[in-house]
mmCIF file with all atom_site columns, C-alpha atoms in Angstrom:
data_model
loop_
_atom_site.group_PDB
_atom_site.id
_atom_site.type_symbol
_atom_site.label_atom_id
_atom_site.label_alt_id
_atom_site.label_comp_id
_atom_site.label_asym_id
_atom_site.label_entity_id
_atom_site.label_seq_id
_atom_site.pdbx_PDB_ins_code
_atom_site.Cartn_x
_atom_site.Cartn_y
_atom_site.Cartn_z
_atom_site.occupancy
_atom_site.B_iso_or_equiv
_atom_site.pdbx_formal_charge
_atom_site.auth_seq_id
_atom_site.auth_comp_id
_atom_site.auth_asym_id
_atom_site.auth_atom_id
_atom_site.pdbx_PDB_model_num
ATOM 1   C CA . MET A 1 1   ? -6.382  -1.701  -175.917 1.00 62.00 ? 1   MET A CA 1
ATOM 2   C CA . ASP A 1 2   ? -7.257  -4.939  -175.949 1.00 80.00 ? 2   ASP A CA 1
ATOM 3   C CA . LEU A 1 3   ? -6.767  -7.207  -178.634 1.00 82.00 ? 3   LEU A CA 1
ATOM 4   C CA . ALA A 1 4   ? -9.633  -6.554  -180.834 1.00 81.00 ? 4   ALA A CA 1
ATOM 5   C CA . THR A 1 5   ? -9.248  -3.254  -180.591 1.00 84.00 ? 5   THR A CA 1
ATOM 6   C CA . ARG A 1 6   ? -5.635  -2.897  -182.225 1.00 87.00 ? 6   ARG A CA 1
ATOM 7   C CA . GLU A 1 7   ? -6.385  -5.337  -184.705 1.00 85.00 ? 7   GLU A CA 1
ATOM 8   C CA . ALA A 1 8   ? -9.584  -3.283  -185.760 1.00 83.00 ? 8   ALA A CA 1
ATOM 9   C CA . ASN A 1 9   ? -7.686  -0.200  -185.543 1.00 83.00 ? 9   ASN A CA 1
ATOM 10  C CA . GLU A 1 10  ? -4.469  -1.861  -187.995 1.00 84.00 ? 10  GLU A CA 1
ATOM 11  C CA . LEU A 1 11  ? -7.595  -3.084  -190.668 1.00 81.00 ? 11  LEU A CA 1
ATOM 12  C CA . LEU A 1 12  ? -8.611  0.325   -190.891 1.00 80.00 ? 12  LEU A CA 1
ATOM 13  C CA . LEU A 1 13  ? -4.785  2.031   -191.710 1.00 79.00 ? 13  LEU A CA 1
ATOM 14  C CA . LYS A 1 14  ? -4.601  -1.060  -193.755 1.00 78.00 ? 14  LYS A CA 1
ATOM 15  C CA . GLU A 1 15  ? -7.055  -0.831  -195.861 1.00 74.00 ? 15  GLU A CA 1
ATOM 16  C CA . LYS A 1 16  ? -7.422  2.760   -196.612 1.00 70.00 ? 16  LYS A CA 1
ATOM 17  C CA . ARG A 1 17  ? -3.679  2.756   -198.038 1.00 64.00 ? 17  ARG A CA 1
ATOM 18  C CA . PRO A 1 18  ? -4.872  1.364   -201.278 1.00 62.00 ? 18  PRO A CA 1
ATOM 19  C CA . TRP A 1 19  ? -8.048  3.068   -201.722 1.00 56.00 ? 19  TRP A CA 1
ATOM 20  C CA . ARG A 1 20  ? -7.003  6.998   -202.394 1.00 58.00 ? 20  ARG A CA 1
ATOM 21  C CA . CYS A 1 21  ? -6.846  6.508   -205.884 1.00 60.00 ? 21  CYS A CA 1
ATOM 22  C CA . ARG A 1 22  ? -9.309  9.278   -207.568 1.00 55.00 ? 22  ARG A CA 1
ATOM 23  C CA . GLN A 1 23  ? -10.917 6.751   -209.585 1.00 58.00 ? 23  GLN A CA 1
ATOM 24  C CA . TYR A 1 24  ? -12.159 4.620   -206.496 1.00 67.00 ? 24  TYR A CA 1
ATOM 25  C CA . GLU A 1 25  ? -13.091 7.892   -204.295 1.00 75.00 ? 25  GLU A CA 1
ATOM 26  C CA . ALA A 1 26  ? -16.628 7.320   -203.901 1.00 76.00 ? 26  ALA A CA 1
ATOM 27  C CA . ARG A 1 27  ? -15.842 3.576   -203.159 1.00 78.00 ? 27  ARG A CA 1
ATOM 28  C CA . VAL A 1 28  ? -13.235 4.401   -200.861 1.00 74.00 ? 28  VAL A CA 1
ATOM 29  C CA . GLN A 1 29  ? -15.452 6.712   -199.170 1.00 80.00 ? 29  GLN A CA 1
ATOM 30  C CA . SER A 1 30  ? -18.310 3.776   -198.164 1.00 84.00 ? 30  SER A CA 1
ATOM 31  C CA . ILE A 1 31  ? -15.707 1.610   -197.423 1.00 84.00 ? 31  ILE A CA 1
ATOM 32  C CA . ALA A 1 32  ? -13.860 3.764   -194.983 1.00 84.00 ? 32  ALA A CA 1
ATOM 33  C CA . GLU A 1 33  ? -17.504 4.699   -193.511 1.00 90.00 ? 33  GLU A CA 1
ATOM 34  C CA . CYS A 1 34  ? -17.655 0.904   -193.098 1.00 90.00 ? 34  CYS A CA 1
ATOM 35  C CA . LEU A 1 35  ? -14.641 0.650   -191.443 1.00 91.00 ? 35  LEU A CA 1
ATOM 36  C CA . GLN A 1 36  ? -15.118 4.013   -189.123 1.00 92.00 ? 36  GLN A CA 1
ATOM 37  C CA . SER A 1 37  ? -18.660 2.201   -188.013 1.00 93.00 ? 37  SER A CA 1
ATOM 38  C CA . LEU A 1 38  ? -16.858 -1.102  -187.203 1.00 92.00 ? 38  LEU A CA 1
ATOM 39  C CA . TYR A 1 39  ? -14.009 0.706   -185.608 1.00 93.00 ? 39  TYR A CA 1
ATOM 40  C CA . GLU A 1 40  ? -16.562 2.226   -183.582 1.00 94.00 ? 40  GLU A CA 1
ATOM 41  C CA . ILE A 1 41  ? -18.873 -1.067  -183.178 1.00 94.00 ? 41  ILE A CA 1
ATOM 42  C CA . VAL A 1 42  ? -15.474 -2.753  -181.922 1.00 92.00 ? 42  VAL A CA 1
ATOM 43  C CA . LEU A 1 43  ? -14.303 0.367   -179.649 1.00 93.00 ? 43  LEU A CA 1
ATOM 44  C CA . ALA A 1 44  ? -17.811 -0.228  -178.141 1.00 94.00 ? 44  ALA A CA 1
ATOM 45  C CA . LEU A 1 45  ? -17.812 -3.983  -177.624 1.00 94.00 ? 45  LEU A CA 1
ATOM 46  C CA . SER A 1 46  ? -14.305 -3.208  -175.534 1.00 93.00 ? 46  SER A CA 1
ATOM 47  C CA . ASP A 1 47  ? -16.017 -0.435  -173.496 1.00 94.00 ? 47  ASP A CA 1
ATOM 48  C CA . SER A 1 48  ? -19.093 -3.124  -172.691 1.00 94.00 ? 48  SER A CA 1
ATOM 49  C CA . ARG A 1 49  ? -16.305 -5.868  -171.861 1.00 93.00 ? 49  ARG A CA 1
ATOM 50  C CA . SER A 1 50  ? -14.393 -3.845  -169.464 1.00 93.00 ? 50  SER A CA 1
ATOM 51  C CA . ARG A 1 51  ? -17.678 -2.497  -168.132 1.00 95.00 ? 51  ARG A CA 1
ATOM 52  C CA . HIS A 1 52  ? -19.211 -6.284  -167.782 1.00 95.00 ? 52  HIS A CA 1
ATOM 53  C CA . LYS A 1 53  ? -15.362 -7.148  -166.045 1.00 95.00 ? 53  LYS A CA 1
ATOM 54  C CA . TYR A 1 54  ? -16.227 -4.284  -163.577 1.00 95.00 ? 54  TYR A CA 1
ATOM 55  C CA . ASN A 1 55  ? -19.924 -5.237  -162.980 1.00 94.00 ? 55  ASN A CA 1
ATOM 56  C CA . LEU A 1 56  ? -18.725 -9.057  -162.511 1.00 94.00 ? 56  LEU A CA 1
ATOM 57  C CA . GLU A 1 57  ? -16.371 -7.872  -160.003 1.00 95.00 ? 57  GLU A CA 1
ATOM 58  C CA . ALA A 1 58  ? -18.320 -5.953  -158.307 1.00 94.00 ? 58  ALA A CA 1
ATOM 59  C CA . GLU A 1 59  ? -20.633 -8.530  -157.739 1.00 94.00 ? 59  GLU A CA 1
ATOM 60  C CA . ARG A 1 60  ? -18.439 -10.569 -156.077 1.00 93.00 ? 60  ARG A CA 1
ATOM 61  C CA . THR A 1 61  ? -17.474 -8.591  -153.630 1.00 92.00 ? 61  THR A CA 1
ATOM 62  C CA . ASN A 1 62  ? -21.098 -7.515  -152.537 1.00 91.00 ? 62  ASN A CA 1
ATOM 63  C CA . THR A 1 63  ? -21.577 -11.379 -152.770 1.00 91.00 ? 63  THR A CA 1
ATOM 64  C CA . HIS A 1 64  ? -18.750 -11.979 -150.285 1.00 90.00 ? 64  HIS A CA 1
ATOM 65  C CA . LYS A 1 65  ? -20.122 -8.727  -148.310 1.00 89.00 ? 65  LYS A CA 1
ATOM 66  C CA . ASN A 1 66  ? -23.570 -10.528 -148.352 1.00 87.00 ? 66  ASN A CA 1
ATOM 67  C CA . CYS A 1 67  ? -22.067 -14.163 -147.083 1.00 86.00 ? 67  CYS A CA 1
ATOM 68  C CA . GLN A 1 68  ? -19.980 -12.293 -144.162 1.00 83.00 ? 68  GLN A CA 1
ATOM 69  C CA . ALA A 1 69  ? -23.478 -10.454 -143.197 1.00 79.00 ? 69  ALA A CA 1
ATOM 70  C CA . ARG A 1 70  ? -25.042 -13.465 -142.883 1.00 79.00 ? 70  ARG A CA 1
ATOM 71  C CA . ARG A 1 71  ? -22.291 -14.927 -140.734 1.00 78.00 ? 71  ARG A CA 1
ATOM 72  C CA . ARG A 1 72  ? -22.353 -12.180 -138.541 1.00 78.00 ? 72  ARG A CA 1
ATOM 73  C CA . PRO A 1 73  ? -25.907 -12.872 -136.338 1.00 76.00 ? 73  PRO A CA 1
ATOM 74  C CA . LYS A 1 74  ? -24.066 -16.568 -136.082 1.00 80.00 ? 74  LYS A CA 1
ATOM 75  C CA . SER A 1 75  ? -21.323 -15.104 -134.788 1.00 80.00 ? 75  SER A CA 1
ATOM 76  C CA . LEU A 1 76  ? -22.623 -12.402 -132.522 1.00 80.00 ? 76  LEU A CA 1
ATOM 77  C CA . ASP A 1 77  ? -24.956 -15.383 -130.879 1.00 82.00 ? 77  ASP A CA 1
ATOM 78  C CA . GLU A 1 78  ? -22.006 -17.370 -130.370 1.00 84.00 ? 78  GLU A CA 1
ATOM 79  C CA . THR A 1 79  ? -19.810 -14.612 -128.995 1.00 83.00 ? 79  THR A CA 1
ATOM 80  C CA . LYS A 1 80  ? -22.795 -13.279 -126.621 1.00 84.00 ? 80  LYS A CA 1
ATOM 81  C CA . SER A 1 81  ? -22.914 -17.114 -125.104 1.00 85.00 ? 81  SER A CA 1
ATOM 82  C CA . ILE A 1 82  ? -19.286 -16.937 -124.602 1.00 84.00 ? 82  ILE A CA 1
ATOM 83  C CA . ARG A 1 83  ? -19.543 -13.927 -122.891 1.00 84.00 ? 83  ARG A CA 1
ATOM 84  C CA . ASP A 1 84  ? -22.361 -14.671 -120.879 1.00 84.00 ? 84  ASP A CA 1
ATOM 85  C CA . TRP A 1 85  ? -20.727 -18.560 -119.979 1.00 81.00 ? 85  TRP A CA 1
ATOM 86  C CA . LEU A 1 86  ? -17.297 -16.406 -119.141 1.00 81.00 ? 86  LEU A CA 1
ATOM 87  C CA . GLY A 1 87  ? -19.405 -13.750 -117.459 1.00 77.00 ? 87  GLY A CA 1
ATOM 88  C CA . TYR A 1 88  ? -21.060 -16.706 -115.034 1.00 73.00 ? 88  TYR A CA 1
ATOM 89  C CA . GLU A 1 89  ? -17.645 -18.190 -114.487 1.00 74.00 ? 89  GLU A CA 1
ATOM 90  C CA . THR A 1 90  ? -15.782 -14.786 -113.088 1.00 74.00 ? 90  THR A CA 1
ATOM 91  C CA . GLU A 1 91  ? -18.979 -14.081 -111.464 1.00 74.00 ? 91  GLU A CA 1
ATOM 92  C CA . GLU A 1 92  ? -18.296 -17.475 -109.857 1.00 72.00 ? 92  GLU A CA 1
ATOM 93  C CA . SER A 1 93  ? -14.804 -16.798 -108.588 1.00 72.00 ? 93  SER A CA 1
ATOM 94  C CA . LYS A 1 94  ? -15.631 -13.368 -107.298 1.00 73.00 ? 94  LYS A CA 1
ATOM 95  C CA . GLU A 1 95  ? -18.336 -14.475 -105.120 1.00 76.00 ? 95  GLU A CA 1
ATOM 96  C CA . THR A 1 96  ? -15.325 -17.179 -103.727 1.00 78.00 ? 96  THR A CA 1
ATOM 97  C CA . ASN A 1 97  ? -12.854 -14.812 -103.478 1.00 77.00 ? 97  ASN A CA 1
ATOM 98  C CA . LYS A 1 98  ? -14.713 -12.528 -101.804 1.00 80.00 ? 98  LYS A CA 1
ATOM 99  C CA . ASP A 1 99  ? -15.505 -15.527 -99.377  1.00 82.00 ? 99  ASP A CA 1
ATOM 100 C CA . VAL A 1 100 ? -11.911 -16.081 -98.703  1.00 83.00 ? 100 VAL A CA 1
ATOM 101 C CA . LYS A 1 101 ? -11.354 -12.274 -98.095  1.00 84.00 ? 101 LYS A CA 1
ATOM 102 C CA . LYS A 1 102 ? -14.273 -12.384 -95.509  1.00 86.00 ? 102 LYS A CA 1
ATOM 103 C CA . ARG A 1 103 ? -12.745 -15.814 -93.948  1.00 86.00 ? 103 ARG A CA 1
ATOM 104 C CA . LEU A 1 104 ? -9.198  -14.288 -93.877  1.00 87.00 ? 104 LEU A CA 1
ATOM 105 C CA . LEU A 1 105 ? -10.521 -11.135 -92.489  1.00 87.00 ? 105 LEU A CA 1
ATOM 106 C CA . ASP A 1 106 ? -12.703 -12.766 -89.662  1.00 86.00 ? 106 ASP A CA 1
ATOM 107 C CA . ILE A 1 107 ? -9.135  -15.400 -88.920  1.00 86.00 ? 107 ILE A CA 1
ATOM 108 C CA . GLU A 1 108 ? -7.314  -12.169 -88.832  1.00 85.00 ? 108 GLU A CA 1
ATOM 109 C CA . THR A 1 109 ? -9.483  -10.299 -86.432  1.00 86.00 ? 109 THR A CA 1
ATOM 110 C CA . SER A 1 110 ? -9.949  -12.754 -84.375  1.00 84.00 ? 110 SER A CA 1
ATOM 111 C CA . LYS A 1 111 ? -6.318  -13.614 -84.124  1.00 75.00 ? 111 LYS A CA 1
ATOM 112 C CA . GLY A 1 112 ? -5.621  -10.295 -83.205  1.00 66.00 ? 112 GLY A CA 1
ATOM 113 C CA . ASN A 1 113 ? -7.554  -10.335 -80.230  1.00 60.00 ? 113 ASN A CA 1
ATOM 114 C CA . LYS A 1 114 ? -6.646  -13.427 -79.154  1.00 60.00 ? 114 LYS A CA 1
ATOM 115 C CA . ASP A 1 115 ? -3.266  -11.887 -79.843  1.00 53.00 ? 115 ASP A CA 1
ATOM 116 C CA . GLY A 1 116 ? -4.205  -8.478  -78.110  1.00 52.00 ? 116 GLY A CA 1
ATOM 117 C CA . GLU A 1 117 ? -5.556  -10.933 -75.146  1.00 53.00 ? 117 GLU A CA 1
ATOM 118 C CA . ILE A 1 118 ? -2.627  -12.534 -74.827  1.00 51.00 ? 118 ILE A CA 1
ATOM 119 C CA . GLN A 1 119 ? -0.455  -9.674  -74.849  1.00 52.00 ? 119 GLN A CA 1
ATOM 120 C CA . ASN A 1 120 ? -2.567  -8.059  -72.166  1.00 51.00 ? 120 ASN A CA 1
ATOM 121 C CA . GLU A 1 121 ? -2.190  -11.282 -69.851  1.00 51.00 ? 121 GLU A CA 1
ATOM 122 C CA . SER A 1 122 ? 1.448   -11.621 -70.037  1.00 50.00 ? 122 SER A CA 1
ATOM 123 C CA . ARG A 1 123 ? 1.729   -7.576  -69.626  1.00 50.00 ? 123 ARG A CA 1
ATOM 124 C CA . ALA A 1 124 ? -0.397  -7.778  -66.520  1.00 50.00 ? 124 ALA A CA 1
ATOM 125 C CA . SER A 1 125 ? 1.673   -10.903 -65.372  1.00 51.00 ? 125 SER A CA 1
ATOM 126 C CA . HIS A 1 126 ? 4.785   -8.988  -66.025  1.00 50.00 ? 126 HIS A CA 1
ATOM 127 C CA . ARG A 1 127 ? 3.613   -5.997  -64.193  1.00 50.00 ? 127 ARG A CA 1
ATOM 128 C CA . PRO A 1 128 ? 3.843   -7.499  -60.893  1.00 50.00 ? 128 PRO A CA 1
ATOM 129 C CA . LEU A 1 129 ? 6.949   -8.570  -61.239  1.00 51.00 ? 129 LEU A CA 1
ATOM 130 C CA . ARG A 1 130 ? 7.940   -4.767  -62.426  1.00 50.00 ? 130 ARG A CA 1
ATOM 131 C CA . LYS A 1 131 ? 6.659   -3.570  -59.902  1.00 50.00 ? 131 LYS A CA 1
ATOM 132 C CA . TRP A 1 132 ? 8.292   -6.137  -57.416  1.00 50.00 ? 132 TRP A CA 1
ATOM 133 C CA . LYS A 1 133 ? 12.001  -5.745  -58.806  1.00 51.00 ? 133 LYS A CA 1
ATOM 134 C CA . GLN A 1 134 ? 11.445  -1.822  -58.928  1.00 51.00 ? 134 GLN A CA 1
ATOM 135 C CA . THR A 1 135 ? 10.625  -1.903  -55.112  1.00 49.00 ? 135 THR A CA 1
#
């Protein structure tokens, strides 16, 4: 209970005590009804205040969400442009890597052919010696 509700409740209880005499019964009845209606009004105002606070908080939350939603397309565009740029950069390096791999394969195959030729030549040159030593 907030302060206004508590004070209205205290006033209601405070004012009911002295008016309990029989001589003032009619007057007490009308005052009690007025105090009761005043108490109900205070309760209604308290509820209204609580709902208003809740609605303000909900509105702040919605405003924050809307601001974020407005920022998202810009952020999305920035993300797309960064992805495109990175794609361009990586595509270029992929092409470079492919070229380097092809060149290495060409070098290895050409080196392998030369080594093979050299080995064949060396084997051919040693064969007669082996044949000569064997005979």
